[in-house]
mmCIF file of N, CA and C in Angstrom:
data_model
loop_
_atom_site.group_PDB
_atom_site.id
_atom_site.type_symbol
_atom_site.label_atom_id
_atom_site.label_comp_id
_atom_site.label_asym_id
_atom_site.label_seq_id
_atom_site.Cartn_x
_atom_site.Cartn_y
_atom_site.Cartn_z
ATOM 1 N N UNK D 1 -54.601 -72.488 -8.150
ATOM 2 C CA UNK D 1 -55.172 -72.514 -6.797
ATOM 3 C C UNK D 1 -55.489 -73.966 -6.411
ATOM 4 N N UNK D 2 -56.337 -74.834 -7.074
ATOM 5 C CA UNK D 2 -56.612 -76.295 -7.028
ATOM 6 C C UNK D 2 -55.047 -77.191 -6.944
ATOM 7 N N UNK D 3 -54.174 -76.664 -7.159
ATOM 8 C CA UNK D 3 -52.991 -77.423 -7.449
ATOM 9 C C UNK D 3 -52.232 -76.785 -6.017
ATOM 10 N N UNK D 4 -52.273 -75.831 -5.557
ATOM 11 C CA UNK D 4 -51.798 -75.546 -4.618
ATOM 12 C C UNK D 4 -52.651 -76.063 -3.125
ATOM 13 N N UNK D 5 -53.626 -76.329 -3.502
ATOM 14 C CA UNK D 5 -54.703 -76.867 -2.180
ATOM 15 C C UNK D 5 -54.654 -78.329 -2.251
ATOM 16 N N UNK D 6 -54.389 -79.415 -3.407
ATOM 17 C CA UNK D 6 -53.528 -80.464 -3.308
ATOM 18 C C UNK D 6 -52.069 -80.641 -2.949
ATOM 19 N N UNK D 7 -51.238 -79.581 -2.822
ATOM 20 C CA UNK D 7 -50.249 -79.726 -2.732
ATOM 21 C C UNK D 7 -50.123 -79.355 -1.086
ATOM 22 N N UNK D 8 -51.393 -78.845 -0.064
ATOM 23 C CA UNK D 8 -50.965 -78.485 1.217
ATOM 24 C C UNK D 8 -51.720 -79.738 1.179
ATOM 25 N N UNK D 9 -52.862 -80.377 0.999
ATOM 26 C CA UNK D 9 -53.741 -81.597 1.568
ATOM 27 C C UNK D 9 -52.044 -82.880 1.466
ATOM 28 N N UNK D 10 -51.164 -82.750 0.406
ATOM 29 C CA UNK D 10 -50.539 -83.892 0.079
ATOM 30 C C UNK D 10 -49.598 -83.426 1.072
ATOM 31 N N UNK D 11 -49.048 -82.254 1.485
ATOM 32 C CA UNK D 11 -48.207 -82.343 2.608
ATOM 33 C C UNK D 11 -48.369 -82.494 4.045
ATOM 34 N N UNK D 12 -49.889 -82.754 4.143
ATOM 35 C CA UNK D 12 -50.270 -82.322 5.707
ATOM 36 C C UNK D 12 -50.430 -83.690 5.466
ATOM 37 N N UNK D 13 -50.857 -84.617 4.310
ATOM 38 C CA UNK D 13 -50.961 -86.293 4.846
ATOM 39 C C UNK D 13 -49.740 -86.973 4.884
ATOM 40 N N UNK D 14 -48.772 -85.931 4.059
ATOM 41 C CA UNK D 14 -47.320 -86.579 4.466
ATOM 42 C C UNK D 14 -46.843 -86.760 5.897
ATOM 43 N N UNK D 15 -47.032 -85.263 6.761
ATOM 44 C CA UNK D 15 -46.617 -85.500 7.628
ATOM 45 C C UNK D 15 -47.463 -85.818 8.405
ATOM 46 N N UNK D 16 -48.562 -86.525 8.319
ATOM 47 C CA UNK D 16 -49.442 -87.235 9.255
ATOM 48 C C UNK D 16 -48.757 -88.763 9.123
ATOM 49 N N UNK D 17 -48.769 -89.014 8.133
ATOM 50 C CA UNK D 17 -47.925 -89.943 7.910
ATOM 51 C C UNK D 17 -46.591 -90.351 8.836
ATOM 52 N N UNK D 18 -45.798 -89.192 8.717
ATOM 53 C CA UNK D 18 -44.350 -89.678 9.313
ATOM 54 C C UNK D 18 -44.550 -89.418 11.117
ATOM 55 N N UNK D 19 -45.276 -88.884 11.539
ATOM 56 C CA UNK D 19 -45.750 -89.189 12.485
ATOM 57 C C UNK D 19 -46.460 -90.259 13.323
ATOM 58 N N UNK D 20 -47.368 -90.795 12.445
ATOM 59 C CA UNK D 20 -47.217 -92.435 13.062
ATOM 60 C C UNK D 20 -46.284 -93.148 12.674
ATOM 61 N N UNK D 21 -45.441 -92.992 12.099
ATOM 62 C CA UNK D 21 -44.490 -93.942 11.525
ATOM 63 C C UNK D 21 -43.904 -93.329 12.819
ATOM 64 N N UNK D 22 -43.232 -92.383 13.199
ATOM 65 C CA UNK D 22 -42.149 -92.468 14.280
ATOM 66 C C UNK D 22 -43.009 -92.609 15.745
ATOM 67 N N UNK D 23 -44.616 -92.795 15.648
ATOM 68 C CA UNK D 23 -44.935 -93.070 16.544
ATOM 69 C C UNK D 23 -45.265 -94.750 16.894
ATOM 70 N N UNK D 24 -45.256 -95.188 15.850
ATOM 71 C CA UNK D 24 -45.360 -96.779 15.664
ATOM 72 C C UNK D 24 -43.706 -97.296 15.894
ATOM 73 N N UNK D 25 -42.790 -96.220 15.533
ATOM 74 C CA UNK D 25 -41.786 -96.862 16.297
ATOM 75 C C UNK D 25 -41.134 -97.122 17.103
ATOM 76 N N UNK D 26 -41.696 -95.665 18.199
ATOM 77 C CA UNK D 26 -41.365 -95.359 19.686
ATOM 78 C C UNK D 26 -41.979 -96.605 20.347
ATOM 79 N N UNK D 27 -43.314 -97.175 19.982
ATOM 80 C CA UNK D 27 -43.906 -98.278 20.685
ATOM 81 C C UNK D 27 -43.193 -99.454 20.611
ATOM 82 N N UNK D 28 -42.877 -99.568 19.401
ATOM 83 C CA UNK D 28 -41.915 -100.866 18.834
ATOM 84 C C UNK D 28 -40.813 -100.710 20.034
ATOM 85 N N UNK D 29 -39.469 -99.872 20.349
ATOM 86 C CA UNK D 29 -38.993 -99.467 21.198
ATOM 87 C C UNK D 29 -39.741 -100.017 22.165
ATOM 88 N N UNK D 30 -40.582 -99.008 23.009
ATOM 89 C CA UNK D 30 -41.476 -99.765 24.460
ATOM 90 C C UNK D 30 -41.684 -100.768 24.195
ATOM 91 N N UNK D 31 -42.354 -101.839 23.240
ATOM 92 C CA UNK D 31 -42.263 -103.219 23.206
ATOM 93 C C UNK D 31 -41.005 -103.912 23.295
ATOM 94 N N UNK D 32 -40.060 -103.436 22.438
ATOM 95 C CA UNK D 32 -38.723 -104.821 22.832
ATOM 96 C C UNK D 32 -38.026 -104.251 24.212
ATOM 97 N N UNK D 33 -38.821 -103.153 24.789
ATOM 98 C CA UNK D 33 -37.754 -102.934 26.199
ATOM 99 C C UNK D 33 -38.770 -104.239 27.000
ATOM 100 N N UNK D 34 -40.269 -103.942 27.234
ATOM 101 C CA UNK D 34 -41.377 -104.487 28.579
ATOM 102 C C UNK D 34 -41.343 -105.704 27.745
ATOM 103 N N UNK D 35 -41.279 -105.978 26.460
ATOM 104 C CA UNK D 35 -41.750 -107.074 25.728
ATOM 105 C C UNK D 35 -43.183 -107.982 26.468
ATOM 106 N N UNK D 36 -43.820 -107.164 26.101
ATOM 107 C CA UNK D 36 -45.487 -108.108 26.584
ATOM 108 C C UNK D 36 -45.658 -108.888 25.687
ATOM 109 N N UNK D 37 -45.157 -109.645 24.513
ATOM 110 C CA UNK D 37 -45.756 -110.475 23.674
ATOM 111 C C UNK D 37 -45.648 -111.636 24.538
ATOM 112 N N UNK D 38 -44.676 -111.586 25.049
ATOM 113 C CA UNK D 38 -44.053 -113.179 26.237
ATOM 114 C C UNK D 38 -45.442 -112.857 26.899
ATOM 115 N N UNK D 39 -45.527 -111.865 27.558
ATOM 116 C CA UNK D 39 -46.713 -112.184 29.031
ATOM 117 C C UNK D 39 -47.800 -112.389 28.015
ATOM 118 N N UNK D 40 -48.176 -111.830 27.162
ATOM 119 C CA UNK D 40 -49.811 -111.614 26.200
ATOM 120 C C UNK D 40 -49.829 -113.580 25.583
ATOM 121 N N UNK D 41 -49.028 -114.027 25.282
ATOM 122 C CA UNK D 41 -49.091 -115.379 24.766
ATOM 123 C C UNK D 41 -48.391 -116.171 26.197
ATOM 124 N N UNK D 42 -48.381 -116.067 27.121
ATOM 125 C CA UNK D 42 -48.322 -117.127 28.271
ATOM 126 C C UNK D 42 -49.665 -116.832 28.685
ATOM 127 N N UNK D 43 -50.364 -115.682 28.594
ATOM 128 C CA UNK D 43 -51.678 -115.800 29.575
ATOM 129 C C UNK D 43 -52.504 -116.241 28.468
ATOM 130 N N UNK D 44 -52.348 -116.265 26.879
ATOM 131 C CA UNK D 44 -53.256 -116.936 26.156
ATOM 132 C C UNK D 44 -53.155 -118.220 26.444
ATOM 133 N N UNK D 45 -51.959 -119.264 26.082
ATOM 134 C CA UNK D 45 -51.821 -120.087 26.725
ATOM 135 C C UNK D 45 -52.494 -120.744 28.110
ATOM 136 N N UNK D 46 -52.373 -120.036 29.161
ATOM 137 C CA UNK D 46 -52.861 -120.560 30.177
ATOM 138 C C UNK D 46 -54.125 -120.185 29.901
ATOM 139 N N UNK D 47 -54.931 -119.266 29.236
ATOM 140 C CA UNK D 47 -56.855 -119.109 29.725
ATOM 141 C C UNK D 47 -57.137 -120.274 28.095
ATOM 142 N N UNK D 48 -56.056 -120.650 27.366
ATOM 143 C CA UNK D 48 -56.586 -122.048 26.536
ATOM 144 C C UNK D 48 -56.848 -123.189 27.414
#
């Protein structure tokens, strides 16, 4: 029973897991399409 209640805790953090992973990569995606790093470091730049 203890081995089976680690084995749903280890699969439910698996797929918590691969879920930000494909959600950290959909953003990655939205970043190199809008690419704000250009605008986020020109406006650092200019408020230096």
């Amino acid at each position: 029973i203890a081995y089976y209640n680690q084995y749903e805790v280890f699969s439910s953090l698996l797929g918590w897991k691969v879920s930000i992973r494909n959600f950290i990569n959909q953003s990655l995606r939205r970043v190199r399409q809008l690419r704000p790093f250009e605008l986020l470091s020109s406006s650092l730049n200019t408020g230096i």
